[in-house]
mmCIF file of C-alpha atoms and ligand atoms in Angstrom:
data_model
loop_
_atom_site.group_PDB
_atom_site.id
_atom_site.type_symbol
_atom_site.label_atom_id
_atom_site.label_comp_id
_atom_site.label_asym_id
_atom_site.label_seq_id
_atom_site.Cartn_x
_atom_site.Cartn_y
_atom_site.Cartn_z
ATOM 1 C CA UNK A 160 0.000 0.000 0.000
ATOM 2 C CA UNK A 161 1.727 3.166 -1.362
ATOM 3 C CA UNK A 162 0.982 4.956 2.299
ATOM 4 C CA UNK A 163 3.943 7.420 1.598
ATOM 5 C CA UNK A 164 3.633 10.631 0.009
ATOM 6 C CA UNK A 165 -0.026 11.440 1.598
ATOM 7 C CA UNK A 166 -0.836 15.212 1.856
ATOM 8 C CA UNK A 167 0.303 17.160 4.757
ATOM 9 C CA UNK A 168 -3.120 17.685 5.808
ATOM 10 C CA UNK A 169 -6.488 16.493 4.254
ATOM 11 C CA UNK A 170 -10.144 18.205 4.462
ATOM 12 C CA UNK A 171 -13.028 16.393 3.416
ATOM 13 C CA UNK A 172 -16.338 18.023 2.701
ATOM 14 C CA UNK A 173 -19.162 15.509 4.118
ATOM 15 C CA UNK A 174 -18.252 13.291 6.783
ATOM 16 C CA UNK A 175 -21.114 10.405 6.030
ATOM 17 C CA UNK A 176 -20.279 6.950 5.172
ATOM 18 C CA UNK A 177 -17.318 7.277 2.721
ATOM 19 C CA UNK A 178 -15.632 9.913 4.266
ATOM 20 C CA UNK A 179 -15.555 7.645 7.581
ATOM 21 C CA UNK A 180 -14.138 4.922 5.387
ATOM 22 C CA UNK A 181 -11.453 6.922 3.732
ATOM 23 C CA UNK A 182 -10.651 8.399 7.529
ATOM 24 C CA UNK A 183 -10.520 5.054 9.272
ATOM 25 C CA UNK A 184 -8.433 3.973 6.213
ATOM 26 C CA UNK A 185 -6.509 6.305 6.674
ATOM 27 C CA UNK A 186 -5.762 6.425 10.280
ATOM 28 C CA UNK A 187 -5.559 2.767 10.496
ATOM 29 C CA UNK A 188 -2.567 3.357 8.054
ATOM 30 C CA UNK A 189 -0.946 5.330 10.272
ATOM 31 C CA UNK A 190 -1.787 8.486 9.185
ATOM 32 C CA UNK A 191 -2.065 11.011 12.057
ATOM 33 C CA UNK A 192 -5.570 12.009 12.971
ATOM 34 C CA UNK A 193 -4.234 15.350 13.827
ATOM 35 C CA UNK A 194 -3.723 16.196 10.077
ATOM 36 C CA UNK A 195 -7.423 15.607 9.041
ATOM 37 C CA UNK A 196 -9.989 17.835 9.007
ATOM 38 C CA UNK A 197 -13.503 17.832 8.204
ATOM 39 C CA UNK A 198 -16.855 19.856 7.713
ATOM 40 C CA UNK A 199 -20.527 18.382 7.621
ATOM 41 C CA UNK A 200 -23.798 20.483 8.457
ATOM 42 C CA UNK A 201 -24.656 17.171 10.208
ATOM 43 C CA UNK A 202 -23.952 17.568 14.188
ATOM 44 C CA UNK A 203 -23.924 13.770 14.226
ATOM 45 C CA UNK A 204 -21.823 12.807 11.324
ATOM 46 C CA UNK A 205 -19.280 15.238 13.337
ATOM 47 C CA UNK A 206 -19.410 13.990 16.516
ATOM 48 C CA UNK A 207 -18.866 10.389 14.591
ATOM 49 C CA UNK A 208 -16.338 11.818 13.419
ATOM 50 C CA UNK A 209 -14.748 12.784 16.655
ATOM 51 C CA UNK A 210 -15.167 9.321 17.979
ATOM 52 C CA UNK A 211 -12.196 8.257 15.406
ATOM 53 C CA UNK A 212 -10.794 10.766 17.574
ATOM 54 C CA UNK A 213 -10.721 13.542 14.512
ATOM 55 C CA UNK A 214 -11.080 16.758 16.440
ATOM 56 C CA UNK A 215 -10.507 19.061 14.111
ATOM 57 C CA UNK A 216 -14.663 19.514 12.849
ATOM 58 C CA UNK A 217 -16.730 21.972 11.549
ATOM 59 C CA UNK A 218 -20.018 23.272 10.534
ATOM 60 C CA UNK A 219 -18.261 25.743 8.551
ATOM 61 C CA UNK A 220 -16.739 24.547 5.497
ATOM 62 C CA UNK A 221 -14.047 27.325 5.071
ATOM 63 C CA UNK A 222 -12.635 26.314 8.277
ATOM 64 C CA UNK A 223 -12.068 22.954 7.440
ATOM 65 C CA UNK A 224 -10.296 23.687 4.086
ATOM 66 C CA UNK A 225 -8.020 27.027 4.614
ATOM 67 C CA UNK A 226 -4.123 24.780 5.327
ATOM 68 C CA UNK A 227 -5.357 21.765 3.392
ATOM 69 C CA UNK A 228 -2.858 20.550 0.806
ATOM 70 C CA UNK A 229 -6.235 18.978 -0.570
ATOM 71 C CA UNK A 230 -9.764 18.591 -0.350
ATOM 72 C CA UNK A 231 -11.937 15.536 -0.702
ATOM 73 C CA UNK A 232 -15.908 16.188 -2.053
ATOM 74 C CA UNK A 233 -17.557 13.726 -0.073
ATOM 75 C CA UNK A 234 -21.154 15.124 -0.255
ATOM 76 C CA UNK A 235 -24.090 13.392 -2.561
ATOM 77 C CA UNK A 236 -23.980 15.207 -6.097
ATOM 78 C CA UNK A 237 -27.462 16.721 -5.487
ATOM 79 C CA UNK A 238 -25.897 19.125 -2.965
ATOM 80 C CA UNK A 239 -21.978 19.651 -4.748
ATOM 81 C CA UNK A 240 -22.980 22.674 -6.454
ATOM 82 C CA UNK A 241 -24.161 24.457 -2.188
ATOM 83 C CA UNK A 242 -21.188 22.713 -1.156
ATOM 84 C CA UNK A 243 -18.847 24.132 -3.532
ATOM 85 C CA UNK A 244 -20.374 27.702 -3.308
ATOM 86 C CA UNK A 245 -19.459 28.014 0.437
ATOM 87 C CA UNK A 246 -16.081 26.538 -0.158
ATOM 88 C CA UNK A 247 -14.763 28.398 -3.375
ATOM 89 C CA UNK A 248 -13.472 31.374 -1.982
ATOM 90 C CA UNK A 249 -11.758 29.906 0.702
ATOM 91 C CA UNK A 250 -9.628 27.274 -0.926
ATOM 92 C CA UNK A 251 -5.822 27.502 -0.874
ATOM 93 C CA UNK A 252 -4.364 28.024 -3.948
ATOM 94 C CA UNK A 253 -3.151 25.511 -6.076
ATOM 95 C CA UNK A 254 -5.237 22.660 -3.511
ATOM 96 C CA UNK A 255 -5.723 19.573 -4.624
ATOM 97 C CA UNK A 256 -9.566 18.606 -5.068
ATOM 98 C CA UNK A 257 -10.360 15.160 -5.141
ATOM 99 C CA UNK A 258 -14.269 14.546 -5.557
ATOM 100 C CA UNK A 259 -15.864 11.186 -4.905
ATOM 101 C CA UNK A 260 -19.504 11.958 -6.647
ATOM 102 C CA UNK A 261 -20.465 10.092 -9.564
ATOM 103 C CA UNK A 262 -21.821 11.993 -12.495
ATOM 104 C CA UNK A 263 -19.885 15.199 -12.088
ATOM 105 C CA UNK A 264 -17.197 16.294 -14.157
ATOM 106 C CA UNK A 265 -14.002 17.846 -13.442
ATOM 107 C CA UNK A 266 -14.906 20.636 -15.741
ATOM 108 C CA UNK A 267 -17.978 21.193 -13.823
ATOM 109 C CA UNK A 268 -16.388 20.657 -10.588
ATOM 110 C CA UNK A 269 -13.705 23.576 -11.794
ATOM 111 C CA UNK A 270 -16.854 26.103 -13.358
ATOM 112 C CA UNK A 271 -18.329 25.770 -9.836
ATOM 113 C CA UNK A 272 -14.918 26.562 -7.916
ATOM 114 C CA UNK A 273 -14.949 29.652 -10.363
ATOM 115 C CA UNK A 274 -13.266 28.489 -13.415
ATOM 116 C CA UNK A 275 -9.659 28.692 -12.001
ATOM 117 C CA UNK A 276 -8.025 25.973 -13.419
ATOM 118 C CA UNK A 277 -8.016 23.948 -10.349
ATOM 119 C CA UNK A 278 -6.157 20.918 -9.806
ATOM 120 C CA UNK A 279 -8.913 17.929 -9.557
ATOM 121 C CA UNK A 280 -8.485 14.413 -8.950
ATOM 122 C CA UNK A 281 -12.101 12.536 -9.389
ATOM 123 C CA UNK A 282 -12.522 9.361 -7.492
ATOM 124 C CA UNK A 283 -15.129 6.404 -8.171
ATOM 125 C CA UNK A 284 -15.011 4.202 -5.002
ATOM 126 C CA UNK A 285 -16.802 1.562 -4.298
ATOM 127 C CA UNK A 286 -18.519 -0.002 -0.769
ATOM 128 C CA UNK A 287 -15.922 -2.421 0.220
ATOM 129 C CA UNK A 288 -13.902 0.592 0.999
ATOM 130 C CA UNK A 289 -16.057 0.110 4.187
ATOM 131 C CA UNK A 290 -14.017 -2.466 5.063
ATOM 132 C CA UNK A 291 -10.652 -1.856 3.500
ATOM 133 C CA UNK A 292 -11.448 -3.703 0.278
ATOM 134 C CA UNK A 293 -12.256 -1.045 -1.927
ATOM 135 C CA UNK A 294 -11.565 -0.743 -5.759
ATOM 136 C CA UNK A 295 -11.292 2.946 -6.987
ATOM 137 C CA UNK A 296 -10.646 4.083 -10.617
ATOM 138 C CA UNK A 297 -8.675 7.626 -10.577
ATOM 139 C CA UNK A 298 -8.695 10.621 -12.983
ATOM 140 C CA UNK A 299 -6.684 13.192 -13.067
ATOM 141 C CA UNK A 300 -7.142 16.788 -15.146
ATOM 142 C CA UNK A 301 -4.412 18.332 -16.453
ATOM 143 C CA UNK A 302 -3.562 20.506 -13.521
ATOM 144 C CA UNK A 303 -2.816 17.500 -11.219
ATOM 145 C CA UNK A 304 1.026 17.554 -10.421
ATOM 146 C CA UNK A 305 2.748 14.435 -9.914
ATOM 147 C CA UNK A 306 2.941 14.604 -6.391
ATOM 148 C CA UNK A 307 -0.719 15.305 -6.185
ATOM 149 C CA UNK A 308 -1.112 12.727 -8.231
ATOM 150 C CA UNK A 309 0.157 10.277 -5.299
ATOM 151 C CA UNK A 310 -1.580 12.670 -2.992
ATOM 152 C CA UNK A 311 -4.645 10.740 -4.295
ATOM 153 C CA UNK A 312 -3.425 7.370 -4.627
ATOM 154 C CA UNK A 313 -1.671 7.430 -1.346
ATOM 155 C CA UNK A 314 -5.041 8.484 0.363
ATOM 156 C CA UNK A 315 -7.196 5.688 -1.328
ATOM 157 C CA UNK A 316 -4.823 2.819 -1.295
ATOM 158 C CA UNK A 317 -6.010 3.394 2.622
ATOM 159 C CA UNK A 318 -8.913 1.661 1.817
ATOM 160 C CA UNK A 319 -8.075 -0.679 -0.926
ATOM 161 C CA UNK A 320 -6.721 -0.774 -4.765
ATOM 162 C CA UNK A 321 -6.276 2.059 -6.975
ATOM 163 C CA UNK A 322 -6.311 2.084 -10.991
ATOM 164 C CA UNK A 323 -5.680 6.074 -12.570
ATOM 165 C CA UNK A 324 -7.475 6.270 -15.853
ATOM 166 C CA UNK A 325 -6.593 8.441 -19.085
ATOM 167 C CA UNK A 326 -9.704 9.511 -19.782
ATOM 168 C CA UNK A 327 -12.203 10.912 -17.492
ATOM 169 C CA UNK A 328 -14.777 8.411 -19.753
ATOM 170 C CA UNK A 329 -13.840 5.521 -18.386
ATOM 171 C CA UNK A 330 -15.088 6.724 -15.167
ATOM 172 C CA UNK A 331 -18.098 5.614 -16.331
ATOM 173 C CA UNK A 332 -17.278 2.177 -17.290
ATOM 174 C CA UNK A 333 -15.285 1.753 -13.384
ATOM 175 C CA UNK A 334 -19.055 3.073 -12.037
ATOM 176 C CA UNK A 335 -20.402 0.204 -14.120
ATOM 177 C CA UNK A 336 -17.769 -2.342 -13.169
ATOM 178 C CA UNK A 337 -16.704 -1.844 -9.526
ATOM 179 C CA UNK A 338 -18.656 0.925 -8.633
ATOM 180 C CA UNK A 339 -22.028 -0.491 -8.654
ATOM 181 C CA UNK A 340 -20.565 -4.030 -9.169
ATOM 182 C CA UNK A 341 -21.055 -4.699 -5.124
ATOM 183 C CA UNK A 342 -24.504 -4.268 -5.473
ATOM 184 C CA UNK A 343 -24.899 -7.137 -8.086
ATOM 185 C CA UNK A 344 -22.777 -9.292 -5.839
ATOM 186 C CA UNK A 345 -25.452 -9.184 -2.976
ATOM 187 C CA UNK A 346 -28.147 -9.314 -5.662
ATOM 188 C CA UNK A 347 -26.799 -12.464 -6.965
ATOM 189 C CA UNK A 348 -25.675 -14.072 -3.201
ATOM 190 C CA UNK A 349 -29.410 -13.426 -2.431
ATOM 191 C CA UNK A 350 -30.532 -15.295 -5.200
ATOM 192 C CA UNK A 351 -28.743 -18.424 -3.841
ATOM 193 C CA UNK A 352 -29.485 -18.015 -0.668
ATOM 194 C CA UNK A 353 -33.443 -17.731 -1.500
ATOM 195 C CA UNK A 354 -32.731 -20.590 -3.692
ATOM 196 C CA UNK A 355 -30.810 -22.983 -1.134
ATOM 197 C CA UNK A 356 -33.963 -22.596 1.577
ATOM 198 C CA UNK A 357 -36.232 -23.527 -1.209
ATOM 199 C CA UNK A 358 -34.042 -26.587 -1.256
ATOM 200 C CA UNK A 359 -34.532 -27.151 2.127
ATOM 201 C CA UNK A 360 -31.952 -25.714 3.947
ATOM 202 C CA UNK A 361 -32.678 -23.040 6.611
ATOM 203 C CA UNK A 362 -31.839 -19.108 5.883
ATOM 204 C CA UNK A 363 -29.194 -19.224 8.438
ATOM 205 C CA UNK A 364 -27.519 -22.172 6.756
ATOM 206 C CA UNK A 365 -27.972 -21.004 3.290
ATOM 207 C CA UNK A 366 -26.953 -17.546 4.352
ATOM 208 C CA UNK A 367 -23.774 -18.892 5.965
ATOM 209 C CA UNK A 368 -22.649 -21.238 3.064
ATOM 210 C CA UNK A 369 -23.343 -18.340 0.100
ATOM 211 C CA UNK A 370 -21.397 -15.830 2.066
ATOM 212 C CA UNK A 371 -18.609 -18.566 2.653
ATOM 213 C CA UNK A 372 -18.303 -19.566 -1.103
ATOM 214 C CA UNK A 373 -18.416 -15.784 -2.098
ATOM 215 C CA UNK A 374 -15.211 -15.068 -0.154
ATOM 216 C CA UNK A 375 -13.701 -18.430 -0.726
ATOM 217 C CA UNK A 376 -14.155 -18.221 -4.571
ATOM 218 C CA UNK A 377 -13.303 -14.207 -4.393
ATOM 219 C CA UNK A 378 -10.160 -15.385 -2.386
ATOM 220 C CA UNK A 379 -9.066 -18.110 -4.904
ATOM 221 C CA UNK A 380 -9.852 -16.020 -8.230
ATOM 222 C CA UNK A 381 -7.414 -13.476 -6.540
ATOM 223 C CA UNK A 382 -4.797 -15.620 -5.414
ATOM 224 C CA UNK A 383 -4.317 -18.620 -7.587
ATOM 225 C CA UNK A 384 -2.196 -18.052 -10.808
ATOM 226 C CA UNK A 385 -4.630 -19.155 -13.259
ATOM 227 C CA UNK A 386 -7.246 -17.422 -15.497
ATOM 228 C CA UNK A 387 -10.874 -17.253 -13.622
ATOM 229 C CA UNK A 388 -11.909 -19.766 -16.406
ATOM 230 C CA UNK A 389 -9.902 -22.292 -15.758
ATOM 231 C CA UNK A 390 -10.981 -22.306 -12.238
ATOM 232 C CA UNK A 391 -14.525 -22.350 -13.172
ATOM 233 C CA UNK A 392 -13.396 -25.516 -15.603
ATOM 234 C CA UNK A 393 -11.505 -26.895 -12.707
ATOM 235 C CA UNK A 394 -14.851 -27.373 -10.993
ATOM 236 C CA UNK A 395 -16.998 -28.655 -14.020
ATOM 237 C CA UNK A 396 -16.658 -32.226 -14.416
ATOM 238 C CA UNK A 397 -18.285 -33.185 -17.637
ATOM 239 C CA UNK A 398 -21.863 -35.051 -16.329
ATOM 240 C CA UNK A 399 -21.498 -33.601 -13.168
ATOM 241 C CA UNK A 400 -23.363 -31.433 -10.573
ATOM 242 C CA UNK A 401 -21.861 -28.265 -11.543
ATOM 243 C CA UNK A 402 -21.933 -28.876 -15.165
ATOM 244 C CA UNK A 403 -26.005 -28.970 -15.051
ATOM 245 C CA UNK A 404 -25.886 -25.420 -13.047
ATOM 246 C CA UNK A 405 -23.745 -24.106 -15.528
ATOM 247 C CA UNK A 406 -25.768 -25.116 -18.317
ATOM 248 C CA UNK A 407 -28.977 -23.893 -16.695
ATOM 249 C CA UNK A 408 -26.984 -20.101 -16.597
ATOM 250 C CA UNK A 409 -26.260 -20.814 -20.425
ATOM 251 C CA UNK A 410 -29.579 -21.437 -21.224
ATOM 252 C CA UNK A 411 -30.725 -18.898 -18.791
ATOM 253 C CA UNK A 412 -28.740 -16.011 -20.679
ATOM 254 C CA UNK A 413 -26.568 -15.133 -17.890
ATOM 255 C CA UNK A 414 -24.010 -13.361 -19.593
ATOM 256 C CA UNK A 415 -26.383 -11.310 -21.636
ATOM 257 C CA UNK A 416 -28.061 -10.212 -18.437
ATOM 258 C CA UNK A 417 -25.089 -8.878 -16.913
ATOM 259 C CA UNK A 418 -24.256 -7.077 -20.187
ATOM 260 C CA UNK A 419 -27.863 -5.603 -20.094
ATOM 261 C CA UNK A 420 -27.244 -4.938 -16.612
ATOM 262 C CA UNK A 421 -23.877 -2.614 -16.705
ATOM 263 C CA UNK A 422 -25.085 -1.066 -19.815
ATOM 264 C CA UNK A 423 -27.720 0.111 -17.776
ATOM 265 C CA UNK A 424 -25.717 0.990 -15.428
ATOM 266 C CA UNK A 425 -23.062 2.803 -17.523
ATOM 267 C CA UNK A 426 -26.300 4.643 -19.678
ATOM 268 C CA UNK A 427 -27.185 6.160 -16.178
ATOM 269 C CA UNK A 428 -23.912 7.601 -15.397
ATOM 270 C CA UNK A 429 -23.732 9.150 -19.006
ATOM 271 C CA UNK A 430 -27.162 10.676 -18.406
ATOM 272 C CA UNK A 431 -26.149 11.678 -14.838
ATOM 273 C CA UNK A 432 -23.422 13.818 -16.080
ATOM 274 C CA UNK A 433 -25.571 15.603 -18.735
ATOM 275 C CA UNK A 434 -27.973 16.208 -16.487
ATOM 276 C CA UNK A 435 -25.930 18.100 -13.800
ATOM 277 C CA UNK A 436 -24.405 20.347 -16.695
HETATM 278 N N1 NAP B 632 -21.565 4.902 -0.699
HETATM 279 C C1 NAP B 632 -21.091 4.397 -1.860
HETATM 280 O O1 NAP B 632 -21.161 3.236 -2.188
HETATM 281 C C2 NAP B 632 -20.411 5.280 -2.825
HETATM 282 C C3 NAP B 632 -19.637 4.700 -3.827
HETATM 283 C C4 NAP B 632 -19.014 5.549 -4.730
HETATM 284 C C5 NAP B 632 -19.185 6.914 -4.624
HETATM 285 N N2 NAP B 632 -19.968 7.428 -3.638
HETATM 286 C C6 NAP B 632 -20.140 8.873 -3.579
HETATM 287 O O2 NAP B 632 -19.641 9.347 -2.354
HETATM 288 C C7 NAP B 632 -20.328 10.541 -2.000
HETATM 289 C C8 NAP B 632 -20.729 10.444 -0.535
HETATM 290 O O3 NAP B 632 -21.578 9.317 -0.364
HETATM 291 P P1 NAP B 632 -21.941 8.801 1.101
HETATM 292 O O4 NAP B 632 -22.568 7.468 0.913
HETATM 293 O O5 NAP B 632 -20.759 8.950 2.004
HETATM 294 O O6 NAP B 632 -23.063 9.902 1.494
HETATM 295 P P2 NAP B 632 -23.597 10.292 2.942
HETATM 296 O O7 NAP B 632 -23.351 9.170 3.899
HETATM 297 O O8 NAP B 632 -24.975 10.814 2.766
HETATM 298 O O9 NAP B 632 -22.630 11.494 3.386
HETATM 299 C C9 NAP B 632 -22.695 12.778 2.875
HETATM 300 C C10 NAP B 632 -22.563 13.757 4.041
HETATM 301 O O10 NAP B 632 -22.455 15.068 3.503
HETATM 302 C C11 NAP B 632 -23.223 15.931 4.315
HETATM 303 N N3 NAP B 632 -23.520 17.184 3.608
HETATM 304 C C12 NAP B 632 -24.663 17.564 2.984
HETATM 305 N N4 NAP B 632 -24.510 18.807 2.467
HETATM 306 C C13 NAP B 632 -23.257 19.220 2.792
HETATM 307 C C14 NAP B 632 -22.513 20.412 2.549
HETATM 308 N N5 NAP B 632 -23.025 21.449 1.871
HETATM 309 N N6 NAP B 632 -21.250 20.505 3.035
HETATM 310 C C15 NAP B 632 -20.697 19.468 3.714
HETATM 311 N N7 NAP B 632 -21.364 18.313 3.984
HETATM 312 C C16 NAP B 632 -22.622 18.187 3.512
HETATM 313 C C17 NAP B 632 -24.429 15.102 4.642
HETATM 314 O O11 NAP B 632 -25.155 15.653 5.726
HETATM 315 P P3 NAP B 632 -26.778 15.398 5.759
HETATM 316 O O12 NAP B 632 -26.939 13.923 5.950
HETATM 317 O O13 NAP B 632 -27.207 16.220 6.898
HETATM 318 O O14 NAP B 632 -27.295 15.861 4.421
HETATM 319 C C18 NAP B 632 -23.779 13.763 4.981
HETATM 320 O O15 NAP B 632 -23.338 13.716 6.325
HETATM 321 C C19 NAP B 632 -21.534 10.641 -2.955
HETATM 322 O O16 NAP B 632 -21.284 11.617 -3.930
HETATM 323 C C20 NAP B 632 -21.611 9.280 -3.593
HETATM 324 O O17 NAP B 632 -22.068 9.361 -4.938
HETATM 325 C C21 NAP B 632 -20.570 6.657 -2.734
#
């Protein structure tokens, strides 16, 4: 985990769920909780926040940001454009914003911090960042230095992998992918776990085997040095028990589903964008 080269001191704007992930990333890591700062109109997400033993938290945004060596949007994109007003004119110079929304671009992000040609870093997470697994894809505009650059993959190797991206596009394909790809995950664990009690197991048994097999299968697809095929061949034996499930998801149209499924998903974030411009 590239932990060196993290900003002097980071501010986030919103302190709800994934700002407490990237913080207890981060201070898990060793960074010093004495270099964070934070600003939320919430007086509960800040006294969360002062559980991790944060202190420095504010209602006011430009309090949180004025030393920051950079800034990280945390807020839902419905309320970036209020957020952004009340920090715009209080943002060092030459800061380092790093936005987490989905759907906003860094041009927009730099027309609402007054078209100054600000360095901006945006940032699709993903839930397992929750729990130190995440999977972020990274852009970076033209302004980013190198050392910001690291700023921002310092900060979220904290809570998992990084990947930077050339074009701020493929954002939309990472929301598609890893972004949203939790979610189809659980969708599909539920499946199996509504199917194994109709096969007469209980839900605490069915829940407990699914959610086993997920992390055993995640484990060995990450750590075995072999293509994800051949594993999935390794467990196929031709007549066999597996080999009649895996014809039932061919016949089903599995793989077309999924397609239909992240192009959905990658149509949205498209739209998203045009709508917030
Ligand atoms: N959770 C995910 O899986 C995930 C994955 C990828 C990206 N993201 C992105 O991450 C961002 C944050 O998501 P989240 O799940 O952490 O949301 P969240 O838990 O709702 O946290 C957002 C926080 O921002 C506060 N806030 C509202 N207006 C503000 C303002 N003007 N200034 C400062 N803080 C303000 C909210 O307070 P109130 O509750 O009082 O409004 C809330 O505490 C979103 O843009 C989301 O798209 C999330």
């Amino acid at each position: 985990m590239p932990t060196q080269g993290r900003p002097e001191t980071i501010a986030f704007i919103g302190a709800g769920n994934m700002a407490n992930a990237i913080i207890g990333g981060l201070i898990g890591s060793g960074y010093s909780p004495s270099r964070i700062r934070a600003a939320d109109p919430s007086p509960r997400a800040r006294e969360a926040l002062k559980a991790l033993n944060v202190q420095q938290v504010f209602e006011d945004p430009c309090a949180a940001v004025t030393d920051a060596d950079m800034v990280v949007l945390a807020v839902k994109p419905q309320v970036m454009a209020a957020a952004l007003e009340g920090v715009k004119d209080c943002l060092p110079p030459q800061c380092l914003v790093m936005s987490i929304a989905a759907g906003i671009s860094a041009a927009s992000l730099d027309r609402l911090l007054g078209s100054r040609q600000c360095p901006i870093v945006r940032c699709m997470p993903n839930t397992p960042s929750l729990v130190y697994r995440g999977a972020s894809g990274l852009f970076a505009n033209p302004y980013v230095s190198q050392q910001q650059r690291q700023y921002a993959e310092a900060t979220m190797a904290s809570v998992g992998t990084t990947l930077w991206l050339e074009q701020e596009d493929k954002l939309d394909a990472v929301t598609a992918v890893s972004g949203s790809g939790p979610a189809y995950f659980f969708a599909f664990m539920e499946a199996m776990i509504d199917s194994g009690e109709r096969l007469g197991l209980s839900r605490e048994v069915a829940t407990e085997l699914t959610l086993q097999t997920a992390l055993g299968a995640a484990h060995l697809a990450a750590e075995q040095p072999v293509s994800i095929d051949t594993l999935r061949r390794n467990v196929t034996s031709p007549g066999g028990t597996t080999e009649r499930a895996l014809q039932a998801f061919e016949r089903e149209q599995l793989g077309a589903t999924v397609d239909a499924a992240m192009q959905a998903c990658f149509d949205r974030a498209q739209a998203m964008a045009t709508e917030f411009d």
